Amino acid sequence: YYSNDITDVLLTLDRAPSAGFTSIYTNGASIKNSGFEFDFNANLFRKNDDWSFSPFGTFGTNENEVTSLAGASIQKLTGFGTGDSVAAVGYQMGAIFGGKLPRNPDGSIELDANGFPKGTPVYDIIGDPNPDWTGGLGFNVGFKNLSMNVLFDHSQGGDFYDMTRQVNSQRGFSKESGNKVTIPSGGVVDIKGNSYSAGDIVRGNLYDFGAGQVLLEQNWYRGTGAGNRGFSELWLQDATWSRLRELTLTYSLGQNILDKLKLSAVNFSLTGRNLVLWTDVIGNDPDKNFAGVGNSRGLDYYTNPSTKSYMFN
């Protein structure tokens, strides 16, 4: 278990242009961290030097809070304005900043007469990409000269902001914008107030913001639904994922053959990495981040997914 306070964190902080420069790279932030880490490795059994089985695993949590930004309340780390990764006082590092839905005091979405979110987005913190916990579980099983090593990874919780799907929907390139629906009984309206009768087949998607189903069609996706600086909160997803991270099969030459070859050891192995991904995220990989390695995470903007690879050694 750990708990610490970090001061003098290096960040690029914005400054008023009247100062003669627009930003300064300085020791200007402080953060609190607390968490728990656990790992184990066990040799459960060995039998006559033939069979062996050793499980291993890790578990970790981390919670942090930005406590100071040298007088500022929020500082962008990376992004395009529609959805940014930011350092914000009172939030975890890398919080997601974007277009927030208007909400009533009870937390419900404030709607207009047509059943759509009312007005224009309010820009504020909309999500936290940091997972609730991460873990790994694996084992090594051996029989005589053959062994197999397996590793599974898991990340629980956190938000994933899919700007790729948002922009593609705005431009008519996404699966959502090409969908066709049959209008249900009672009919629906779109964001312009146009009515559609039961049985009509139209391009778009049915959605309920809280006052009954409405039709999301091109005017919605090209406007506040997916347009630049639109309601980016709608494009957040739960980033939970599990992955078969690595599978390795190894064969070791026996001692009799090694003695004849006058070698101490010879091993042949076949390894596969990132073989299977389990997630409910729409897209291809919630573990990617277009900003690369750094303080930001949970953002996707036309980013390549993790590679699947096979290696022979």
Short mmCIF file of C-alpha atoms in Angstrom, two decimals:
data_model
loop_
_atom_site.label_atom_id
_atom_site.label_comp_id
_atom_site.label_asym_id
_atom_site.label_seq_id
_atom_site.Cartn_x
_atom_site.Cartn_y
_atom_site.Cartn_z
CA TYR A 1 0.00 0.00 0.00
CA TYR A 2 1.28 3.48 -0.75
CA SER A 3 0.24 7.08 -0.28
CA ASN A 4 2.31 10.04 -1.36
CA ASP A 5 2.27 13.72 -2.26
CA ILE A 6 4.20 14.79 -5.35
CA THR A 7 5.24 18.41 -5.73
CA ASP A 8 6.99 20.36 -8.48
CA VAL A 9 5.50 18.24 -11.26
CA LEU A 10 6.75 19.42 -14.67
CA LEU A 11 3.93 20.64 -16.91
CA THR A 12 3.50 23.14 -19.71
CA LEU A 13 1.17 25.83 -18.33
CA ASP A 14 -0.62 28.46 -20.42
CA ARG A 15 0.17 32.12 -19.84
CA ALA A 16 -1.44 35.33 -21.04
CA PRO A 17 0.14 36.43 -24.35
CA SER A 18 0.61 39.90 -22.84
CA ALA A 19 3.41 38.38 -20.77
CA GLY A 20 5.44 38.01 -23.96
CA PHE A 21 4.95 34.25 -24.32
CA THR A 22 1.93 31.91 -24.41
CA SER A 23 3.16 29.08 -22.18
CA ILE A 24 5.82 28.11 -19.69
CA TYR A 25 7.33 24.71 -18.92
CA THR A 26 7.78 24.69 -15.18
CA ASN A 27 7.62 22.80 -11.91
CA GLY A 28 4.07 23.99 -11.46
CA ALA A 29 1.81 21.19 -10.26
CA SER A 30 1.24 18.92 -7.27
CA ILE A 31 -0.57 15.58 -7.08
CA LYS A 32 -1.71 13.17 -4.36
CA ASN A 33 -1.51 9.43 -5.01
CA SER A 34 -2.72 6.42 -3.08
CA GLY A 35 -3.03 2.81 -4.10
CA PHE A 36 -2.50 -0.85 -3.45
CA GLU A 37 -0.39 -3.38 -5.30
CA PHE A 38 -0.28 -7.15 -4.87
CA ASP A 39 1.49 -9.88 -6.78
CA PHE A 40 2.04 -13.57 -6.23
CA ASN A 41 3.90 -16.49 -7.72
CA ALA A 42 3.46 -20.06 -6.50
CA ASN A 43 4.92 -23.45 -7.35
CA LEU A 44 1.87 -25.60 -6.65
CA PHE A 45 3.31 -28.97 -7.47
CA ARG A 46 6.12 -30.92 -9.08
CA LYS A 47 5.83 -34.64 -9.77
CA ASN A 48 8.77 -36.87 -10.59
CA ASP A 49 10.43 -34.05 -12.52
CA ASP A 50 7.74 -34.61 -15.19
CA TRP A 51 4.87 -32.29 -14.28
CA SER A 52 5.02 -28.74 -12.88
CA PHE A 53 2.42 -26.03 -12.42
CA SER A 54 3.09 -22.43 -11.31
CA PRO A 55 0.34 -19.77 -11.27
CA PHE A 56 1.14 -16.07 -10.93
CA GLY A 57 -0.80 -12.83 -10.86
CA THR A 58 -0.90 -9.11 -10.11
CA PHE A 59 -3.54 -6.67 -8.84
CA GLY A 60 -3.25 -2.90 -8.53
CA THR A 61 -5.30 0.20 -7.80
CA ASN A 62 -4.31 3.84 -7.97
CA GLU A 63 -6.24 6.99 -7.17
CA ASN A 64 -4.73 10.39 -7.73
CA GLU A 65 -5.87 13.98 -7.43
CA VAL A 66 -4.37 17.10 -8.95
CA THR A 67 -4.12 19.47 -5.98
CA SER A 68 -2.41 22.48 -7.58
CA LEU A 69 -1.60 23.92 -11.02
CA ALA A 70 0.34 27.02 -9.98
CA GLY A 71 -2.82 29.08 -9.69
CA ALA A 72 -4.69 27.65 -12.68
CA SER A 73 -7.75 25.40 -12.33
CA ILE A 74 -7.36 23.42 -15.56
CA GLN A 75 -4.61 22.80 -18.10
CA LYS A 76 -4.90 20.93 -21.42
CA LEU A 77 -2.48 18.05 -21.89
CA THR A 78 -3.53 17.02 -25.40
CA GLY A 79 -6.59 17.09 -27.65
CA PHE A 80 -8.44 19.09 -30.29
CA GLY A 81 -11.00 21.12 -28.33
CA THR A 82 -13.87 18.69 -28.91
CA GLY A 83 -12.44 16.36 -26.29
CA ASP A 84 -9.22 17.01 -24.42
CA SER A 85 -7.11 15.23 -21.86
CA VAL A 86 -6.52 17.72 -19.05
CA ALA A 87 -5.01 18.26 -15.65
CA ALA A 88 -7.75 19.80 -13.50
CA VAL A 89 -7.61 20.65 -9.81
CA GLY A 90 -9.77 18.21 -7.84
CA TYR A 91 -9.74 15.52 -10.56
CA GLN A 92 -7.48 12.64 -11.52
CA MET A 93 -4.67 13.37 -13.95
CA GLY A 94 -5.79 12.98 -17.57
CA ALA A 95 -9.49 13.74 -16.95
CA ILE A 96 -11.51 14.10 -20.17
CA PHE A 97 -12.78 17.61 -20.97
CA GLY A 98 -15.53 18.12 -23.54
CA GLY A 99 -19.10 19.03 -24.40
CA LYS A 100 -21.37 18.21 -21.48
CA LEU A 101 -25.09 17.51 -21.75
CA PRO A 102 -27.39 20.08 -20.05
CA ARG A 103 -28.87 18.48 -16.95
CA ASN A 104 -31.69 19.19 -14.52
CA PRO A 105 -31.08 19.34 -10.75
CA ASP A 106 -32.13 15.67 -10.47
CA GLY A 107 -29.43 14.63 -12.96
CA SER A 108 -31.75 13.96 -15.91
CA ILE A 109 -30.95 15.50 -19.30
CA GLU A 110 -32.66 18.84 -19.92
CA LEU A 111 -34.75 18.31 -23.08
CA ASP A 112 -36.45 20.53 -25.64
CA ALA A 113 -40.01 20.11 -26.96
CA ASN A 114 -38.86 17.44 -29.44
CA GLY A 115 -37.14 15.29 -26.77
CA PHE A 116 -33.55 16.27 -27.67
CA PRO A 117 -30.89 17.78 -25.36
CA LYS A 118 -31.64 21.47 -24.95
CA GLY A 119 -29.36 24.25 -26.07
CA THR A 120 -25.63 23.98 -26.71
CA PRO A 121 -22.93 22.00 -24.89
CA VAL A 122 -21.40 23.24 -21.67
CA TYR A 123 -17.65 22.54 -21.65
CA ASP A 124 -16.41 20.86 -18.52
CA ILE A 125 -14.98 17.57 -17.22
CA ILE A 126 -17.03 14.74 -18.76
CA GLY A 127 -15.09 11.59 -17.85
CA ASP A 128 -12.19 9.88 -16.12
CA PRO A 129 -10.08 7.50 -18.21
CA ASN A 130 -8.23 6.03 -15.24
CA PRO A 131 -9.27 2.42 -14.49
CA ASP A 132 -10.70 1.37 -11.13
CA TRP A 133 -8.16 -1.44 -11.01
CA THR A 134 -5.88 -3.46 -13.24
CA GLY A 135 -4.68 -7.02 -12.94
CA GLY A 136 -3.02 -9.92 -14.62
CA LEU A 137 -3.33 -13.67 -14.18
CA GLY A 138 -1.28 -16.42 -15.71
CA PHE A 139 0.33 -19.78 -15.27
CA ASN A 140 3.20 -21.93 -16.44
CA VAL A 141 2.59 -25.64 -16.89
CA GLY A 142 5.34 -28.06 -17.83
CA PHE A 143 5.52 -31.71 -18.83
CA LYS A 144 8.99 -33.17 -19.27
CA ASN A 145 10.67 -31.08 -21.99
CA LEU A 146 7.53 -29.16 -23.01
CA SER A 147 6.15 -26.07 -21.24
CA MET A 148 3.37 -23.54 -21.82
CA ASN A 149 3.20 -20.01 -20.39
CA VAL A 150 -0.11 -18.08 -20.50
CA LEU A 151 -0.81 -14.48 -19.42
CA PHE A 152 -4.18 -12.67 -19.26
CA ASP A 153 -4.47 -8.89 -18.63
CA HIS A 154 -7.53 -7.01 -17.37
CA SER A 155 -8.42 -3.33 -16.91
CA GLN A 156 -11.66 -2.54 -15.04
CA GLY A 157 -13.60 0.68 -15.53
CA GLY A 158 -12.50 4.09 -16.73
CA ASP A 159 -13.89 6.07 -19.65
CA PHE A 160 -12.95 5.76 -23.33
CA TYR A 161 -13.70 8.73 -25.59
CA ASP A 162 -14.04 7.63 -29.22
CA MET A 163 -13.45 10.76 -31.31
CA THR A 164 -12.94 8.56 -34.38
CA ARG A 165 -16.54 7.35 -34.30
CA GLN A 166 -17.84 10.84 -33.46
CA VAL A 167 -16.08 12.50 -36.41
CA ASN A 168 -16.98 9.66 -38.78
CA SER A 169 -20.64 10.00 -37.77
CA GLN A 170 -20.56 13.74 -38.39
CA ARG A 171 -19.15 13.14 -41.89
CA GLY A 172 -21.39 10.20 -42.73
CA PHE A 173 -18.65 7.54 -42.69
CA SER A 174 -19.61 5.55 -39.59
CA LYS A 175 -21.78 2.49 -39.16
CA GLU A 176 -24.25 4.63 -37.17
CA SER A 177 -24.75 7.11 -40.02
CA GLY A 178 -25.44 4.31 -42.50
CA ASN A 179 -28.00 2.51 -40.35
CA LYS A 180 -31.64 2.11 -41.41
CA VAL A 181 -34.54 1.75 -38.97
CA THR A 182 -38.25 1.01 -39.17
CA ILE A 183 -40.25 3.67 -37.33
CA PRO A 184 -42.23 2.10 -34.43
CA SER A 185 -45.91 2.62 -33.68
CA GLY A 186 -46.72 6.13 -32.56
CA GLY A 187 -44.11 7.67 -34.84
CA VAL A 188 -41.07 9.77 -33.92
CA VAL A 189 -39.62 13.20 -34.68
CA ASP A 190 -36.10 14.36 -35.56
CA ILE A 191 -34.16 17.33 -34.15
CA LYS A 192 -35.83 19.68 -36.68
CA GLY A 193 -39.30 18.60 -35.54
CA ASN A 194 -40.06 16.62 -38.70
CA SER A 195 -42.44 13.72 -38.06
CA TYR A 196 -42.02 10.11 -39.23
CA SER A 197 -44.92 7.66 -39.31
CA ALA A 198 -44.99 4.07 -38.07
CA GLY A 199 -43.63 1.66 -40.67
CA ASP A 200 -41.45 4.22 -42.47
CA ILE A 201 -37.92 2.99 -43.21
CA VAL A 202 -35.37 5.79 -42.86
CA ARG A 203 -31.65 6.25 -42.36
CA GLY A 204 -30.77 7.01 -38.76
CA ASN A 205 -30.95 5.58 -35.27
CA LEU A 206 -33.64 5.51 -32.60
CA TYR A 207 -32.60 6.88 -29.20
CA ASP A 208 -34.29 7.84 -25.95
CA PHE A 209 -32.83 10.80 -24.04
CA GLY A 210 -35.54 10.46 -21.39
CA ALA A 211 -38.78 11.58 -23.03
CA GLY A 212 -39.35 8.74 -25.47
CA GLN A 213 -37.68 7.63 -28.69
CA VAL A 214 -36.49 10.18 -31.23
CA LEU A 215 -34.75 9.80 -34.60
CA LEU A 216 -31.06 10.64 -34.82
CA GLU A 217 -30.49 11.49 -38.50
CA GLN A 218 -28.00 13.60 -40.46
CA ASN A 219 -29.05 16.95 -38.96
CA TRP A 220 -28.38 15.56 -35.49
CA TYR A 221 -25.01 14.02 -36.37
CA ARG A 222 -23.86 17.12 -38.30
CA GLY A 223 -24.94 19.40 -35.45
CA THR A 224 -24.60 19.11 -31.68
CA GLY A 225 -24.80 15.31 -31.72
CA ALA A 226 -21.42 14.72 -33.34
CA GLY A 227 -20.29 18.00 -34.88
CA ASN A 228 -17.21 19.90 -33.75
CA ARG A 229 -17.51 20.86 -30.09
CA GLY A 230 -20.79 18.97 -29.87
CA PHE A 231 -22.13 16.81 -27.03
CA SER A 232 -18.93 14.75 -26.74
CA GLU A 233 -20.26 13.22 -23.50
CA LEU A 234 -22.48 11.01 -25.69
CA TRP A 235 -19.40 9.34 -27.20
CA LEU A 236 -17.96 8.08 -23.91
CA GLN A 237 -17.86 4.33 -23.29
CA ASP A 238 -16.88 2.06 -20.42
CA ALA A 239 -13.28 1.15 -21.22
CA THR A 240 -13.26 -2.25 -19.44
CA TRP A 241 -11.27 -4.86 -21.35
CA SER A 242 -9.63 -8.27 -20.94
CA ARG A 243 -6.92 -9.62 -23.18
CA LEU A 244 -4.98 -12.81 -23.81
CA ARG A 245 -1.71 -10.94 -23.66
CA GLU A 246 0.74 -13.76 -24.32
CA LEU A 247 0.86 -17.48 -25.02
CA THR A 248 4.23 -19.24 -25.33
CA LEU A 249 4.99 -22.88 -26.09
CA THR A 250 8.57 -24.00 -25.40
CA TYR A 251 10.40 -27.25 -26.14
CA SER A 252 13.79 -27.95 -24.55
CA LEU A 253 16.20 -30.53 -25.95
CA GLY A 254 16.93 -33.40 -23.58
CA GLN A 255 20.24 -33.90 -21.82
CA ASN A 256 21.29 -36.88 -23.96
CA ILE A 257 21.02 -34.81 -27.15
CA LEU A 258 22.74 -31.84 -25.52
CA ASP A 259 25.66 -34.00 -24.44
CA LYS A 260 26.13 -35.24 -28.00
CA LEU A 261 25.95 -31.69 -29.36
CA LYS A 262 28.24 -30.43 -26.56
CA LEU A 263 25.77 -27.69 -25.75
CA SER A 264 24.43 -26.65 -22.34
CA ALA A 265 20.85 -25.80 -23.41
CA VAL A 266 18.72 -25.47 -26.55
CA ASN A 267 15.13 -24.17 -26.37
CA PHE A 268 12.62 -23.67 -29.19
CA SER A 269 9.63 -21.42 -28.49
CA LEU A 270 6.60 -20.09 -30.35
CA THR A 271 4.96 -16.97 -28.89
CA GLY A 272 1.74 -15.15 -29.72
CA ARG A 273 0.99 -11.70 -28.26
CA ASN A 274 -2.34 -9.84 -28.05
CA LEU A 275 -4.15 -12.88 -29.45
CA VAL A 276 -7.67 -12.20 -28.15
CA LEU A 277 -9.46 -9.07 -26.86
CA TRP A 278 -12.74 -9.13 -24.91
CA THR A 279 -14.51 -5.75 -24.56
CA ASP A 280 -17.90 -4.08 -25.08
CA VAL A 281 -16.23 -0.98 -26.54
CA ILE A 282 -17.42 -0.11 -30.05
CA GLY A 283 -14.26 0.26 -32.08
CA ASN A 284 -11.12 -1.82 -32.11
CA ASP A 285 -9.01 -1.33 -28.95
CA PRO A 286 -9.81 0.63 -25.76
CA ASP A 287 -6.20 0.23 -24.57
CA LYS A 288 -4.83 2.60 -27.21
CA ASN A 289 -4.19 6.33 -26.94
CA PHE A 290 -3.48 8.69 -29.83
CA ALA A 291 -1.22 10.84 -27.63
CA GLY A 292 1.19 7.97 -27.01
CA VAL A 293 3.04 7.56 -23.72
CA GLY A 294 2.35 10.37 -21.26
CA ASN A 295 -0.11 11.76 -18.73
CA SER A 296 -3.11 11.56 -21.07
CA ARG A 297 -5.07 8.42 -21.85
CA GLY A 298 -8.50 7.19 -22.96
CA LEU A 299 -8.65 9.17 -26.24
CA ASP A 300 -8.89 7.70 -29.72
CA TYR A 301 -8.54 9.69 -32.92
CA TYR A 302 -7.81 7.41 -35.92
CA THR A 303 -5.24 5.53 -33.85
CA ASN A 304 -3.92 2.12 -34.81
CA PRO A 305 -4.88 -0.66 -32.40
CA SER A 306 -2.35 -2.82 -30.59
CA THR A 307 -0.60 -5.20 -32.94
CA LYS A 308 -1.04 -8.96 -32.90
CA SER A 309 2.29 -10.70 -33.32
CA TYR A 310 3.80 -14.17 -33.60
CA MET A 311 7.43 -14.93 -32.81
CA PHE A 312 9.63 -17.99 -33.16
CA ASN A 313 12.81 -18.24 -31.10
#
